[in-house]
Short mmCIF file of C-alpha atoms in Angstrom, two decimals:
data_model
loop_
_atom_site.label_atom_id
_atom_site.label_comp_id
_atom_site.label_asym_id
_atom_site.label_seq_id
_atom_site.Cartn_x
_atom_site.Cartn_y
_atom_site.Cartn_z
CA MET A 21 -25.81 -103.25 243.24
CA TRP A 22 -28.54 -105.72 244.29
CA ARG A 23 -28.04 -108.65 246.20
CA SER A 24 -28.45 -111.99 244.23
CA ALA A 25 -31.82 -112.89 243.57
CA ALA A 26 -31.79 -116.31 245.89
CA ILE A 27 -30.58 -113.91 248.52
CA ASP A 28 -33.56 -111.52 247.97
CA ARG A 29 -35.92 -114.43 248.50
CA ARG A 30 -34.17 -115.93 251.57
CA SER A 31 -33.92 -112.56 253.38
CA PHE A 32 -37.83 -112.25 252.40
CA VAL A 33 -38.31 -115.74 254.20
CA LYS A 34 -36.10 -114.90 257.20
CA ALA A 35 -37.53 -111.51 257.88
CA ALA A 36 -41.20 -112.77 257.44
CA GLY A 37 -40.83 -115.49 260.38
CA MET A 38 -42.73 -118.55 260.89
CA GLY A 39 -46.05 -116.80 261.63
CA PHE A 40 -46.20 -115.55 258.30
CA LEU A 41 -45.22 -118.68 256.55
CA ALA A 42 -47.88 -120.72 258.56
CA ALA A 43 -50.58 -118.48 257.46
CA LEU A 44 -49.57 -118.94 253.60
CA ALA A 45 -51.79 -121.24 251.68
CA PRO A 46 -49.71 -124.41 250.93
CA LYS A 47 -49.53 -123.50 247.08
CA SER A 48 -48.34 -120.19 247.85
CA LEU A 49 -45.74 -121.31 250.35
CA MET A 50 -44.44 -123.75 247.49
CA ALA A 51 -44.45 -120.81 245.33
CA LEU A 52 -42.22 -118.79 247.44
CA GLU A 53 -40.04 -121.83 248.06
CA ARG A 54 -39.12 -121.85 244.56
CA ALA A 55 -38.96 -117.93 244.35
CA ASP A 56 -35.98 -116.41 242.90
CA ALA A 57 -36.71 -112.77 243.99
CA VAL A 58 -40.30 -111.28 245.59
CA TYR A 59 -42.02 -108.62 244.02
CA ALA A 60 -45.11 -106.16 244.89
CA SER A 61 -47.90 -104.73 242.65
CA GLY A 62 -51.46 -103.35 242.65
CA ILE A 63 -53.99 -105.47 241.20
CA ARG A 64 -57.73 -105.43 240.27
CA ALA A 65 -59.08 -108.81 241.29
CA ALA A 66 -61.98 -110.71 239.31
CA ASP A 67 -64.46 -109.59 241.47
CA GLY A 68 -63.51 -106.05 240.91
CA SER A 69 -61.85 -105.50 244.33
CA PHE A 70 -58.11 -103.97 244.51
CA ALA A 71 -55.36 -104.91 246.46
CA VAL A 72 -51.62 -105.19 246.32
CA ALA A 73 -50.32 -108.68 245.50
CA THR A 74 -46.64 -110.16 246.86
CA VAL A 75 -45.62 -112.05 243.59
CA THR A 76 -42.49 -114.32 242.76
CA GLU A 77 -40.31 -113.65 239.79
CA GLY A 78 -42.11 -116.22 237.90
CA GLY A 79 -45.50 -114.45 238.49
CA GLU A 80 -46.83 -116.99 241.11
CA ILE A 81 -49.25 -114.41 243.57
CA ILE A 82 -48.16 -115.26 247.40
CA ASP A 83 -50.28 -113.16 249.22
CA GLN A 84 -52.75 -110.33 248.76
CA VAL A 85 -53.65 -106.88 251.15
CA ALA A 86 -56.71 -105.44 250.18
CA LEU A 87 -56.60 -101.79 249.09
CA PRO A 88 -59.45 -99.13 249.56
CA ALA A 89 -59.43 -98.20 245.83
CA ARG A 90 -56.94 -98.66 242.81
CA ALA A 91 -53.38 -97.85 243.51
CA HIS A 92 -50.57 -96.94 240.80
CA GLY A 93 -47.03 -96.51 241.77
CA MET A 94 -45.19 -98.57 245.00
CA ALA A 95 -42.25 -97.84 247.15
CA PHE A 96 -40.21 -100.01 249.41
CA SER A 97 -37.77 -99.20 252.07
CA ALA A 98 -34.84 -101.79 252.38
CA ALA A 99 -33.97 -100.46 255.53
CA THR A 100 -37.26 -101.08 257.31
CA GLY A 101 -39.12 -103.68 254.79
CA LYS A 102 -41.95 -101.00 254.65
CA THR A 103 -43.81 -101.02 251.33
CA VAL A 104 -46.09 -98.38 250.10
CA ALA A 105 -49.02 -98.22 247.50
CA PHE A 106 -49.90 -94.89 246.33
CA ALA A 107 -53.63 -94.14 245.24
CA ARG A 108 -54.03 -93.48 241.58
CA ARG A 109 -54.19 -89.94 240.34
CA PRO A 110 -56.31 -87.77 241.67
CA GLY A 111 -56.66 -90.41 244.71
CA THR A 112 -56.20 -89.10 248.12
CA TYR A 113 -54.87 -92.13 250.07
CA ALA A 114 -51.47 -94.09 250.46
CA MET A 115 -51.26 -97.57 252.20
CA ILE A 116 -48.37 -98.46 254.12
CA PHE A 117 -47.74 -102.14 255.05
CA ASP A 118 -44.94 -104.77 255.56
CA PRO A 119 -45.52 -107.51 253.09
CA ARG A 120 -43.38 -109.96 255.14
CA ASN A 121 -46.21 -109.89 258.20
CA LYS A 122 -49.60 -109.77 258.75
CA GLY A 123 -49.64 -106.45 260.75
CA GLU A 124 -52.59 -103.88 260.30
CA PRO A 125 -51.49 -101.61 257.35
CA ILE A 126 -51.39 -97.70 257.85
CA VAL A 127 -53.68 -95.63 255.59
CA ILE A 128 -52.89 -92.03 255.19
CA SER A 129 -54.51 -89.49 253.28
CA SER A 130 -53.24 -86.32 251.53
CA ARG A 131 -53.98 -82.78 252.94
CA GLU A 132 -57.66 -81.48 252.06
CA ASP A 133 -56.13 -79.22 249.31
CA ARG A 134 -53.73 -81.91 247.64
CA HIS A 135 -53.83 -85.00 246.15
CA PHE A 136 -51.26 -87.89 245.37
CA TYR A 137 -49.91 -88.24 242.09
CA GLY A 138 -49.38 -91.96 242.20
CA HIS A 139 -45.58 -92.11 243.18
CA GLY A 140 -43.25 -91.44 246.25
CA ALA A 141 -40.01 -92.86 247.70
CA PHE A 142 -38.48 -93.55 251.01
CA SER A 143 -35.05 -92.02 252.40
CA PRO A 144 -32.39 -94.40 252.24
CA ASP A 145 -32.74 -94.93 256.10
CA GLY A 146 -36.26 -95.29 255.93
CA ARG A 147 -37.33 -92.69 258.42
CA LEU A 148 -38.90 -90.40 255.92
CA LEU A 149 -41.47 -91.06 252.99
CA TYR A 150 -41.53 -88.58 250.11
CA ALA A 151 -45.11 -88.35 248.03
CA SER A 152 -45.63 -86.59 244.80
CA GLU A 153 -48.59 -84.33 245.07
CA ASN A 154 -50.71 -81.56 243.54
CA ASP A 155 -51.44 -78.39 244.95
CA PHE A 156 -54.40 -78.07 242.51
CA ASP A 157 -55.84 -74.58 243.72
CA GLY A 158 -52.07 -73.01 243.32
CA ASN A 159 -51.43 -75.31 240.00
CA ARG A 160 -48.12 -76.12 241.58
CA GLY A 161 -46.28 -79.47 242.08
CA MET A 162 -45.38 -80.45 245.71
CA ILE A 163 -43.73 -83.50 247.71
CA GLY A 164 -45.22 -84.13 250.68
CA LEU A 165 -43.04 -85.73 253.90
CA TYR A 166 -44.12 -88.16 255.98
CA ASP A 167 -42.73 -89.34 259.47
CA ALA A 168 -42.15 -93.02 258.92
CA THR A 169 -41.28 -93.26 262.80
CA ASP A 170 -44.65 -91.74 263.69
CA ARG A 171 -47.16 -93.68 261.52
CA PHE A 172 -46.34 -91.46 258.80
CA THR A 173 -47.42 -88.26 260.11
CA ARG A 174 -47.25 -85.61 257.43
CA ILE A 175 -44.77 -83.00 258.58
CA GLY A 176 -44.02 -80.57 255.76
CA GLU A 177 -43.75 -80.40 252.05
CA PHE A 178 -41.26 -78.60 249.16
CA GLU A 179 -42.09 -77.39 245.99
CA THR A 180 -41.31 -79.44 242.80
CA TYR A 181 -40.61 -76.27 240.76
CA GLY A 182 -42.97 -77.23 238.02
CA ILE A 183 -46.49 -78.45 237.21
CA GLY A 184 -47.75 -81.89 237.13
CA PRO A 185 -45.21 -83.91 239.43
CA HIS A 186 -45.50 -87.70 238.75
CA ASP A 187 -42.66 -89.95 239.27
CA MET A 188 -39.71 -89.39 241.77
CA THR A 189 -36.76 -90.89 243.79
CA VAL A 190 -34.12 -90.54 246.06
CA SER A 191 -30.50 -90.51 245.31
CA ASP A 192 -28.56 -93.49 246.91
CA ASP A 193 -26.94 -91.03 249.31
CA GLY A 194 -30.11 -89.43 250.23
CA ARG A 195 -29.32 -85.78 249.39
CA LEU A 196 -31.03 -85.34 246.35
CA LEU A 197 -34.93 -85.78 245.65
CA ILE A 198 -35.23 -86.38 241.58
CA VAL A 199 -38.57 -85.49 240.12
CA ALA A 200 -40.32 -85.80 236.95
CA ASN A 201 -42.54 -82.61 236.58
CA GLY A 202 -45.01 -83.81 233.43
CA GLY A 203 -45.80 -80.39 232.74
CA ILE A 204 -49.78 -80.91 232.71
CA GLU A 205 -52.20 -78.92 234.65
CA THR A 206 -54.91 -80.99 236.36
CA HIS A 207 -57.66 -80.36 238.77
CA PRO A 208 -59.75 -82.84 240.78
CA ASP A 209 -62.88 -81.23 239.95
CA PHE A 210 -62.16 -82.41 236.28
CA GLY A 211 -61.02 -85.79 236.97
CA ARG A 212 -57.91 -87.04 235.03
CA THR A 213 -58.74 -84.60 232.01
CA LYS A 214 -55.51 -82.53 230.90
CA LEU A 215 -56.08 -78.97 231.13
CA ASN A 216 -52.94 -77.13 229.58
CA LEU A 217 -51.93 -79.53 226.60
CA GLY A 218 -51.25 -76.54 224.55
CA ALA A 219 -48.73 -74.73 227.13
CA MET A 220 -46.96 -77.68 228.69
CA GLN A 221 -43.74 -77.17 230.69
CA PRO A 222 -42.44 -80.67 231.40
CA SER A 223 -39.03 -80.53 233.37
CA LEU A 224 -36.68 -82.76 235.41
CA VAL A 225 -35.66 -81.24 238.58
CA LEU A 226 -33.00 -81.98 241.55
CA ILE A 227 -33.97 -80.80 245.27
CA ASP A 228 -32.04 -80.82 248.02
CA ALA A 229 -33.60 -83.36 250.33
CA ALA A 230 -32.74 -81.46 253.75
CA THR A 231 -33.72 -78.13 252.62
CA GLY A 232 -36.23 -77.99 249.64
CA ALA A 233 -33.96 -75.88 247.57
CA LEU A 234 -33.83 -76.01 244.08
CA VAL A 235 -30.51 -77.49 242.77
CA GLU A 236 -31.11 -78.19 238.95
CA LYS A 237 -33.95 -77.73 236.75
CA HIS A 238 -34.04 -79.16 233.30
CA MET A 239 -36.78 -77.91 230.62
CA LEU A 240 -37.22 -79.99 227.63
CA PRO A 241 -36.09 -78.43 224.34
CA ALA A 242 -39.15 -76.17 223.04
CA GLU A 243 -39.84 -78.36 220.13
CA TRP A 244 -40.70 -81.23 222.45
CA SER A 245 -42.53 -79.18 225.09
CA ALA A 246 -45.45 -81.68 224.41
CA LEU A 247 -43.09 -84.56 225.79
CA SER A 248 -44.56 -85.18 229.27
CA THR A 249 -41.66 -86.61 231.58
CA ARG A 250 -43.32 -89.07 233.51
CA HIS A 251 -41.06 -91.74 235.05
CA VAL A 252 -37.61 -91.79 236.49
CA ASP A 253 -35.23 -94.65 237.84
CA LEU A 254 -31.59 -94.51 239.30
CA GLY A 255 -28.51 -96.59 237.74
CA GLY A 256 -25.83 -97.58 240.10
CA ASP A 257 -23.48 -94.82 238.85
CA GLY A 258 -25.96 -92.45 240.12
CA ARG A 259 -27.14 -91.67 236.30
CA ILE A 260 -30.59 -90.68 236.04
CA TRP A 261 -32.87 -92.33 233.64
CA PHE A 262 -36.28 -90.71 232.39
CA ALA A 263 -39.12 -92.10 230.27
CA CYS A 264 -41.59 -89.74 228.55
CA GLN A 265 -45.46 -89.64 227.37
CA TYR A 266 -45.97 -87.65 224.19
CA GLU A 267 -49.41 -85.41 224.04
CA GLY A 268 -48.57 -84.17 220.55
CA HIS A 269 -49.51 -85.04 217.08
CA ARG A 270 -49.71 -89.23 216.78
CA ASN A 271 -47.28 -89.27 213.77
CA ASP A 272 -44.42 -87.44 215.20
CA LEU A 273 -41.66 -89.42 216.22
CA PRO A 274 -40.10 -87.56 219.72
CA PRO A 275 -37.55 -89.19 221.86
CA LEU A 276 -38.97 -91.35 224.54
CA VAL A 277 -36.37 -92.10 226.83
CA GLY A 278 -33.10 -90.13 228.08
CA HIS A 279 -30.97 -89.83 230.93
CA PHE A 280 -28.83 -87.24 232.71
CA ALA A 281 -26.64 -86.80 235.98
CA LYS A 282 -26.20 -83.71 238.07
CA GLY A 283 -24.11 -81.05 236.44
CA GLU A 284 -25.08 -82.31 232.57
CA ASP A 285 -27.80 -81.34 229.99
CA LEU A 286 -30.54 -84.01 229.24
CA SER A 287 -29.42 -86.59 226.76
CA PHE A 288 -32.28 -88.64 224.76
CA ILE A 289 -31.61 -92.18 223.48
CA ASP A 290 -31.80 -92.31 219.50
CA LEU A 291 -34.06 -95.00 219.39
CA PRO A 292 -34.52 -96.75 215.94
CA GLU A 293 -37.63 -95.31 214.33
CA GLU A 294 -39.30 -98.96 214.37
CA THR A 295 -39.02 -98.89 217.98
CA THR A 296 -40.27 -95.62 218.79
CA ARG A 297 -43.57 -96.36 216.65
CA ARG A 298 -44.09 -99.64 218.55
CA LEU A 299 -43.77 -97.75 221.71
CA ALA A 300 -46.69 -95.86 220.43
CA ASN A 301 -45.21 -92.46 221.84
CA TYR A 302 -46.06 -93.74 225.26
CA VAL A 303 -43.73 -95.23 227.87
CA GLY A 304 -46.00 -96.57 231.02
CA ALA A 305 -42.84 -97.60 232.87
CA ILE A 306 -39.01 -97.49 233.09
CA ALA A 307 -36.55 -99.75 235.30
CA VAL A 308 -32.61 -99.88 235.33
CA ASN A 309 -31.08 -103.25 236.04
CA ARG A 310 -27.81 -102.26 237.83
CA SER A 311 -26.21 -105.53 238.00
CA GLU A 312 -26.38 -105.95 234.04
CA GLY A 313 -26.28 -102.29 232.99
CA LEU A 314 -29.58 -102.60 231.23
CA VAL A 315 -32.64 -100.14 231.03
CA GLY A 316 -36.28 -101.50 230.62
CA VAL A 317 -39.32 -99.48 229.45
CA THR A 318 -42.86 -100.83 228.60
CA SER A 319 -45.85 -99.23 226.69
CA PRO A 320 -49.27 -100.31 227.18
CA LYS A 321 -50.43 -98.45 224.18
CA GLY A 322 -47.72 -100.10 222.14
CA GLY A 323 -48.13 -103.80 223.54
CA ALA A 324 -44.61 -103.82 224.10
CA SER A 325 -41.26 -103.87 226.41
CA VAL A 326 -38.03 -102.76 225.29
CA THR A 327 -34.49 -103.68 226.81
CA ILE A 328 -31.50 -101.19 226.38
CA ASP A 329 -27.93 -101.30 227.03
CA ALA A 330 -27.57 -98.46 229.78
CA ARG A 331 -23.90 -97.75 228.21
CA THR A 332 -24.33 -97.79 224.61
CA GLY A 333 -27.92 -96.70 224.41
CA LYS A 334 -28.36 -99.60 221.77
CA VAL A 335 -31.83 -101.49 221.60
CA LEU A 336 -30.96 -104.92 222.85
CA ALA A 337 -34.29 -106.56 222.81
CA GLU A 338 -37.88 -105.92 222.10
CA THR A 339 -40.99 -107.96 223.04
CA ILE A 340 -44.74 -107.94 222.36
CA VAL A 341 -46.56 -107.69 225.61
CA PRO A 342 -50.25 -107.05 225.16
CA ASP A 343 -51.43 -104.46 227.60
CA ALA A 344 -47.82 -104.29 229.10
CA ALA A 345 -47.75 -102.45 232.51
CA GLY A 346 -45.18 -102.59 235.20
CA ILE A 347 -41.34 -103.48 234.92
CA ALA A 348 -38.46 -104.23 237.57
CA PRO A 349 -35.22 -105.77 237.69
CA ALA A 350 -34.91 -109.59 237.47
CA ARG A 351 -32.15 -112.11 238.33
CA GLU A 352 -31.83 -111.82 234.48
CA GLY A 353 -33.35 -108.60 232.30
CA PHE A 354 -36.66 -107.74 233.77
CA ALA A 355 -39.97 -109.01 235.31
CA VAL A 356 -43.05 -107.23 233.13
CA SER A 357 -46.47 -107.69 233.93
CA SER A 358 -49.47 -106.75 232.15
CA TYR A 359 -53.00 -105.52 232.28
CA ASP A 360 -54.42 -108.71 231.07
CA GLY A 361 -53.00 -110.83 234.13
CA ASP A 362 -49.48 -111.80 232.86
CA PHE A 363 -46.24 -111.63 234.94
CA ARG A 364 -43.73 -113.19 233.22
CA SER A 365 -44.41 -116.72 232.46
CA THR A 366 -47.78 -116.99 234.73
CA ARG A 367 -51.16 -115.78 233.89
CA SER A 368 -53.58 -115.26 237.00
CA ASP A 369 -57.33 -114.18 237.09
CA VAL A 370 -56.06 -110.17 237.78
CA ALA A 371 -55.18 -107.24 236.22
CA TRP A 372 -51.92 -106.18 237.24
CA ASP A 373 -51.44 -102.41 237.72
CA GLN A 374 -49.04 -100.11 236.01
CA HIS A 375 -46.02 -100.35 238.59
CA ILE A 376 -43.81 -103.03 240.22
CA VAL A 377 -41.55 -102.96 242.92
CA ARG A 378 -38.94 -105.54 243.89
CA ILE A 379 -38.66 -106.25 247.56
CA SER A 380 -35.08 -106.60 248.02
CA GLN A 381 -31.94 -105.55 250.24
CA ARG A 382 -29.00 -103.42 249.05
CA LEU A 383 -25.52 -104.66 249.85
CA ARG A 384 -24.04 -102.57 252.76
CA SER A 385 -20.52 -101.45 252.82
#
């Protein structure tokens, strides 16, 4: 379970040290002192430059770290405090930094015949970084393995047993890699063009983190082969939640959110028709609030966020959020950002990118 939001903030301040705090502008320092929790997300600044912003739960920007290009997904290691910003597909960089100090970031590049898919995750001990990648000439998904103890040197790779891996995560015990293979073929020669929409093969897979062996592969039902599995998050009970983006006819009403656990078949949430329409067949991000038993999703195309009861699958709340972007667990419910500069109750002169990561520690037994 997550520590309390107040402890999240105090832990961040304690780990940052006096040097970091002294370097903050007075307004940023005051925002941090009032904060309940701390997050990080990619931004596009008003001058068109890109950065990662550290931000309070209320949406006040504390600090920024410049990026070489637009970012997409984020990953955080509770064990080491390191945070990673992954380039937007088909980008080839990932930048690792510690948001609690002013140390020089580490920038790594994908292999020459690979590109990043915008997501990744740390092993629970923080010693390995996993990144979703594309072997674009072989048309197969890969997970790159990077040694976090040796300046993130690339030390190997595993297959994802599918096409177009996007989001991924790691089980709490570190034994399983969980990958959403979107099923869409792309190649950097064609930018972000989707090359196989008539023959998609979306799937969700479990991979042995020690060997790379396939543990389970779940293909979507044939009638929903155009339903790209894109994002995943984990519940405290180990249940895997996934969210989809539909590449079929705009008037169809496909299931967009589902869950499963090891040894189980996929189960979809039966969202009300009006909710599915509001999400516009496109879920851009998903997050689980473990302490409250909630699942939250956002849709930039639909301009909305939806909160679901993880136990019953019932929709508890729907909120209009124009250009809704990232979502992450908050002290109560979720923190939601937008491409238009909103982060919860605060608007900034930036465009928040698609994903948010909560910088917090987990309780240890």
